[in-house]
Short mmCIF file of C-alpha atoms in Angstrom, two decimals:
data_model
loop_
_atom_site.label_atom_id
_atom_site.label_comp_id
_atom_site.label_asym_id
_atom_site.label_seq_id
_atom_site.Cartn_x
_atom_site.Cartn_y
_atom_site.Cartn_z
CA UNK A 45 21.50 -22.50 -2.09
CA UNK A 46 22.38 -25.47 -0.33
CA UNK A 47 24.17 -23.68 2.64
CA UNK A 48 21.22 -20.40 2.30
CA UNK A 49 17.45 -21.56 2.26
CA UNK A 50 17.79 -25.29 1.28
CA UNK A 51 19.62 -25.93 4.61
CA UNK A 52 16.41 -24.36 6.52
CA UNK A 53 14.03 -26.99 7.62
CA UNK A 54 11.13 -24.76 7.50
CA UNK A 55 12.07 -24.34 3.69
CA UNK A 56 12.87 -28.00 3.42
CA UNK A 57 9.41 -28.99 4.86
CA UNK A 58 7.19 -26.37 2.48
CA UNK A 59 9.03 -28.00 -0.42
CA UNK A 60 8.51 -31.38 0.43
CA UNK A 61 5.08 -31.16 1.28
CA UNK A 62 3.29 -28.24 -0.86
CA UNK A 63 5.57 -28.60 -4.03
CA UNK A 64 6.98 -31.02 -6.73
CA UNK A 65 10.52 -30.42 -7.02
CA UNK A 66 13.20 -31.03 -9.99
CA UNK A 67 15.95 -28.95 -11.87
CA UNK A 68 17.50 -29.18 -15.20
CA UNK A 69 20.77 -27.49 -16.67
CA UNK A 70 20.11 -24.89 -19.07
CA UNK A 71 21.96 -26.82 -21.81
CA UNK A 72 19.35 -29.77 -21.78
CA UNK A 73 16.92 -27.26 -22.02
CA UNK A 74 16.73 -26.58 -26.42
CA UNK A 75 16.44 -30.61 -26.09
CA UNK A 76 13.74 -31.09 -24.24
CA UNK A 77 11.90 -28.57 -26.09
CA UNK A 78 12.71 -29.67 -29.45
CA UNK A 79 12.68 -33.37 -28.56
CA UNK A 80 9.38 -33.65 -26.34
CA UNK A 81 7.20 -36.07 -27.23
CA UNK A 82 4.80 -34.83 -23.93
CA UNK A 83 3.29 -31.50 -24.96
CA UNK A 84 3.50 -30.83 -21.17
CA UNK A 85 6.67 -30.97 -21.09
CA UNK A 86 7.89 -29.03 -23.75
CA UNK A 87 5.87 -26.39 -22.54
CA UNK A 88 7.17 -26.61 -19.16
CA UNK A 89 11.04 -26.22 -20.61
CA UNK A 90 10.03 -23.36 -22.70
CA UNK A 91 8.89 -21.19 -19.77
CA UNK A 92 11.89 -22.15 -18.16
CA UNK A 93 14.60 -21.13 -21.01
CA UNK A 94 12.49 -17.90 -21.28
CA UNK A 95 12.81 -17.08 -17.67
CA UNK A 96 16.19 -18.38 -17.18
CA UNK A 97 18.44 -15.67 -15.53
CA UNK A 98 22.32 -16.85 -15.23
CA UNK A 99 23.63 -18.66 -13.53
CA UNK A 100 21.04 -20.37 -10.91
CA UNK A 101 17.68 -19.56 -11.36
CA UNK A 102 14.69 -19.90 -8.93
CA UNK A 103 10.83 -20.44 -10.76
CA UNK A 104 7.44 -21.85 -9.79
CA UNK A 105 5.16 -22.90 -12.49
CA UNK A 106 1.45 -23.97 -12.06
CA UNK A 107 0.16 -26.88 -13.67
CA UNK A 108 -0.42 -24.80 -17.04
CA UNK A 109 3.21 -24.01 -16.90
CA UNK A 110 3.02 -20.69 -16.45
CA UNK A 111 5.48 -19.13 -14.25
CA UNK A 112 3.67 -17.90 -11.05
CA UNK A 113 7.41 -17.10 -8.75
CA UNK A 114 10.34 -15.70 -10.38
CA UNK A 115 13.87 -15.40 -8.77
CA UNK A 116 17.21 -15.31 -9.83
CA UNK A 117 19.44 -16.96 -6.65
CA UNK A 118 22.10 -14.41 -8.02
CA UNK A 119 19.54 -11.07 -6.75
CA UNK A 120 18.44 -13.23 -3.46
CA UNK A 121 17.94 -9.55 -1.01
CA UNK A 122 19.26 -9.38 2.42
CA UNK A 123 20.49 -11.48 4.85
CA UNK A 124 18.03 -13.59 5.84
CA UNK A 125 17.95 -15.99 2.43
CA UNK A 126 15.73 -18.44 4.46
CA UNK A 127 12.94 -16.07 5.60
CA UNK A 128 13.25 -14.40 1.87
CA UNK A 129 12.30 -17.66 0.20
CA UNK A 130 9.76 -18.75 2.66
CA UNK A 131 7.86 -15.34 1.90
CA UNK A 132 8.23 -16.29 -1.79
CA UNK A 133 6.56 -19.71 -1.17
CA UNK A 134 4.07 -18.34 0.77
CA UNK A 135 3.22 -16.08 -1.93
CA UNK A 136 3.06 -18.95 -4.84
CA UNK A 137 1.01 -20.79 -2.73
CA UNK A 138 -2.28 -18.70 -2.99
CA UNK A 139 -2.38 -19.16 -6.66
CA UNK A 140 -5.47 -21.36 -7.56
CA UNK A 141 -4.18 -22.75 -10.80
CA UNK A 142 -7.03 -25.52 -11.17
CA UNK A 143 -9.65 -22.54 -12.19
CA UNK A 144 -10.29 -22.27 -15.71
CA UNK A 145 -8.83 -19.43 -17.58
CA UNK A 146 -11.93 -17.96 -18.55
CA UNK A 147 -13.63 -18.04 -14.92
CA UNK A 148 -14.84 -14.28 -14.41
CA UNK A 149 -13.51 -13.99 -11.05
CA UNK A 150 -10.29 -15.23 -12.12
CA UNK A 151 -7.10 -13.17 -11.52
CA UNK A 152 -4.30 -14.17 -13.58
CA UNK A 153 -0.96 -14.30 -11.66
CA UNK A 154 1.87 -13.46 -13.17
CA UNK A 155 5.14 -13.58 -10.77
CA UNK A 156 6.36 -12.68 -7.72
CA UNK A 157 9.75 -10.83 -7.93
CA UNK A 158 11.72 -9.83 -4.60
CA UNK A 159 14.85 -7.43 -4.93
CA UNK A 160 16.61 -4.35 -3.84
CA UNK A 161 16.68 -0.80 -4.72
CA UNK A 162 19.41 2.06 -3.46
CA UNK A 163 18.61 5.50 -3.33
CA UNK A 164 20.62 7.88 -6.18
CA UNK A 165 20.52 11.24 -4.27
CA UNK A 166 18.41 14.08 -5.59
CA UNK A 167 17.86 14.73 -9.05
CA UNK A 168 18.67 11.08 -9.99
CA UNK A 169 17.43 7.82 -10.66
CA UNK A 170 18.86 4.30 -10.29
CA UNK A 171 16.72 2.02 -11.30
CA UNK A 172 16.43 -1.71 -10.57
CA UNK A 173 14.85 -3.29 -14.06
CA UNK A 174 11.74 -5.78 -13.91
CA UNK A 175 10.53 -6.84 -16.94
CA UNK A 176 7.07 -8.10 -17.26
CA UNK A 177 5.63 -9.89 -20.42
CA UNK A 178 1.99 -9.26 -21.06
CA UNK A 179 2.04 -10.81 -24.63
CA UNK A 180 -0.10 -13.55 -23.99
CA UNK A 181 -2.85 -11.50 -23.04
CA UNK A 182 -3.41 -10.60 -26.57
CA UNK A 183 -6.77 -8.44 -26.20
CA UNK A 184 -5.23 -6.32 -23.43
CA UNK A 185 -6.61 -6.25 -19.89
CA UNK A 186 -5.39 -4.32 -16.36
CA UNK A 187 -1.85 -4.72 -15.08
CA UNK A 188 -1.91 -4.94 -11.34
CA UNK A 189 1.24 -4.38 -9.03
CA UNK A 190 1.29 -4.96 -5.50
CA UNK A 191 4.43 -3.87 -4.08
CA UNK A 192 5.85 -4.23 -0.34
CA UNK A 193 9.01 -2.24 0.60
CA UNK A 194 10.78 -4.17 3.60
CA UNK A 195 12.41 -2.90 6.58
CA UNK A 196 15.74 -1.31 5.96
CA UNK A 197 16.31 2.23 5.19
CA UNK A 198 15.19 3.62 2.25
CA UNK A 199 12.24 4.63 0.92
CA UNK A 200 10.84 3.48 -2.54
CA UNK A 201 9.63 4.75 -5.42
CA UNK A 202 8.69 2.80 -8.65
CA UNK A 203 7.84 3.61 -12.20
CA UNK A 204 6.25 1.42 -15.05
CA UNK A 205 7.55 1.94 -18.21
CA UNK A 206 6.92 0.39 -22.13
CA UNK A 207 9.48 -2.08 -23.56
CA UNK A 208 11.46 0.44 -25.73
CA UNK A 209 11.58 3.23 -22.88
CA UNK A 210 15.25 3.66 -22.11
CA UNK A 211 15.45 3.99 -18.37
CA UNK A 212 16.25 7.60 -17.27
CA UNK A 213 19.49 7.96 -15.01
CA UNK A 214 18.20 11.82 -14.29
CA UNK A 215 15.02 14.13 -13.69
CA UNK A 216 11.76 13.17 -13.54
CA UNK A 217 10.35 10.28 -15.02
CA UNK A 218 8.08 11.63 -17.68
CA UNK A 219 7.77 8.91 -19.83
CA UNK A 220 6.05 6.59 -17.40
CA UNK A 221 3.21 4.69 -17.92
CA UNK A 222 2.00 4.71 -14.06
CA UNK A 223 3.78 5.28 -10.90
CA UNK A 224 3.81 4.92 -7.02
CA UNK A 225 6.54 7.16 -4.90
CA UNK A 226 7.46 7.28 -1.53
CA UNK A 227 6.15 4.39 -0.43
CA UNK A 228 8.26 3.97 3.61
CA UNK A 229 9.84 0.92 4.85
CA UNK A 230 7.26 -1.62 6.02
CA UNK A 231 3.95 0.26 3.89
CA UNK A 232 2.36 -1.48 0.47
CA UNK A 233 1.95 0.31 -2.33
CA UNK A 234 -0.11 -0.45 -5.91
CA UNK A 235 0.30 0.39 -9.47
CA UNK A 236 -2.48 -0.59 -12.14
CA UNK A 237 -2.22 0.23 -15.37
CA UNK A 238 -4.84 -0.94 -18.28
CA UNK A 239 -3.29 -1.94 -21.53
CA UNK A 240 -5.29 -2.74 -25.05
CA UNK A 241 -3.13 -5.16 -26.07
CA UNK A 242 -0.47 -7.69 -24.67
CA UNK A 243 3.48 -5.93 -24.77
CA UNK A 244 6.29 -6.19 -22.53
CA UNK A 245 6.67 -3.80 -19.76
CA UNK A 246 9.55 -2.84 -17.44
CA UNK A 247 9.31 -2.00 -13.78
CA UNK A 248 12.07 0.78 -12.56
CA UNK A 249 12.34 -0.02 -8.56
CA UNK A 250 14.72 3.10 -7.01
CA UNK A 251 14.76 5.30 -3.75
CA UNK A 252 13.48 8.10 -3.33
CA UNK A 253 14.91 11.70 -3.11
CA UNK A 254 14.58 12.23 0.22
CA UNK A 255 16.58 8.98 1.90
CA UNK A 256 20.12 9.32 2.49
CA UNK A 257 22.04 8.80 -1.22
CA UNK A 258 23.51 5.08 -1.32
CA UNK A 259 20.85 3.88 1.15
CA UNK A 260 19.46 0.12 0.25
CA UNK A 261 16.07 -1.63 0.61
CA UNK A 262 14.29 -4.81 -0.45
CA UNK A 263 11.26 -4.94 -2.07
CA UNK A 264 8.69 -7.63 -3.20
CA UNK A 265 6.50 -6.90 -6.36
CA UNK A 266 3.21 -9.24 -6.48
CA UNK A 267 2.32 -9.10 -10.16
CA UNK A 268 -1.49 -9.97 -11.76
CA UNK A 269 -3.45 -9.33 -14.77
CA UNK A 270 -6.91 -8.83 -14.61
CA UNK A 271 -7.82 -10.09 -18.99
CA UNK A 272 -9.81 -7.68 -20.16
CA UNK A 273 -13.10 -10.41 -21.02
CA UNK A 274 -13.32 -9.89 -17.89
CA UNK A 275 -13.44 -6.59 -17.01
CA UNK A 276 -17.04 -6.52 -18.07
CA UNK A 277 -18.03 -8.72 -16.22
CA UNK A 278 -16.79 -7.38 -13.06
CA UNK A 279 -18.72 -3.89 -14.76
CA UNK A 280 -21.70 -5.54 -14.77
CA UNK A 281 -20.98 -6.38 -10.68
CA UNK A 282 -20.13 -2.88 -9.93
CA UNK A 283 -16.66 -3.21 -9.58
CA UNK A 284 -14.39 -0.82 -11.12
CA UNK A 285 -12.87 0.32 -14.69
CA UNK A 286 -9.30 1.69 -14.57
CA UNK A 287 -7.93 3.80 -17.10
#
């Protein structure tokens, strides 16, 4: 990190100026948890042993501690590390974490997850895994994924799944919740998917069967949850139910 994004100025300045900044080892982490005497802070170390991908480990956390940016330095896509990061920033800045939960207009962010996907040829799949944890929206609400494919060569397709779907390597994927195919290199793309009740959900990012097999993209996933108290609300305004 030090010779990638944290030797960019650009980076360096956005951190300085828009962001508090610390790290911890993982191994102080079950101390500070079980040792805080700041409910803040225990809270804070919990979401980051639950997020915690090995061995260095990117997150940004509003003042709630919730985890609003997500990235293992391990997946980091492409070659520009700097320009990756900065879009990442960008992205956890237009979070408005001093609104109250149960505001009406409110959007709940989730994370922002940027990786890659390579295409498996036709027939197949080869899926990149994103899990995404619902479970504290207990009565349900609408999943919301806002995906941008980036500018190398293949095109993307992605699939949501349950928690206890085992990816399929093969065929069609007929067990999946929602979907968005062929979405080209430098297009958006959205999947939202209403759920009664809060679960754990996994995100297959692959090519699709058209791009050249072994062909390699990036992609960045903006994830939000609309609660379902809500979703009446917005009724009432004329906005729109999914199912």
């Amino acid at each position: 990190m030090r010779a990638g994004p944290l030797s960019n100025s650009e980076v360096i300045q956005i951190l300085n100026e828009k962001f508090i900044n610390t790290w911890v080892t993982p191994r102080d982490l079950p101390e500070l948890i079980e040792g805080a005497k700041d409910e803040r802070v225990r809270l804070f170390a919990t979401s980051l042993k639950d997020y915690y991908v090995y061995p260095v480990d990117i997150q940004i956390l509003n003042p709630e501690a919730t985890v609003i940016m997500h990235q293992p330095e391990s997946k980091f896509p492409g070659n520009n590390r700097a320009q990756g990061y900065l879009t990442l920033l960008a992205y956890a800045l237009e979070e408005k974490p001093s609104l109250e939960p149960d505001d009406p207009n409110l959007r709940k962010q989730l994370m922002a997850v940027s990786n890659t996907f390579r295409a498996p040829g036709a027939g197949y799949q080869d899926y990149t895994p994103i899990e995404i944890d619902t479970t504290p929206f207990k009565h349900g609400g609408t999943l919301i994924i806002n995906i941008e494919v980036g500018e190398g060569e293949a095109t993307g397709s992605f699939d949501l799944f349950g928690p206890d779907v085992e990816l399929p390597t093969e065929g069609y994927p007929n067990d999946a919740l929602a979907s968005v195919w062929d979405i080209p290199p430098g297009i958006t793309g959205q999947i939202i998917h209403r759920f009664a009740r809060g679960q754990r959900f996994q995100l297959g990012a692959t090519g699709n069967w058209f791009c050249e097999k072994g062909s390699t993209n990036t992609f960045l996933a903006k994830i939000s949850v609309v609660p379902a108290e809500n979703e009446e609300t917005e009724e009432r305004r004329g906005g729109k139910k999914f199912s």
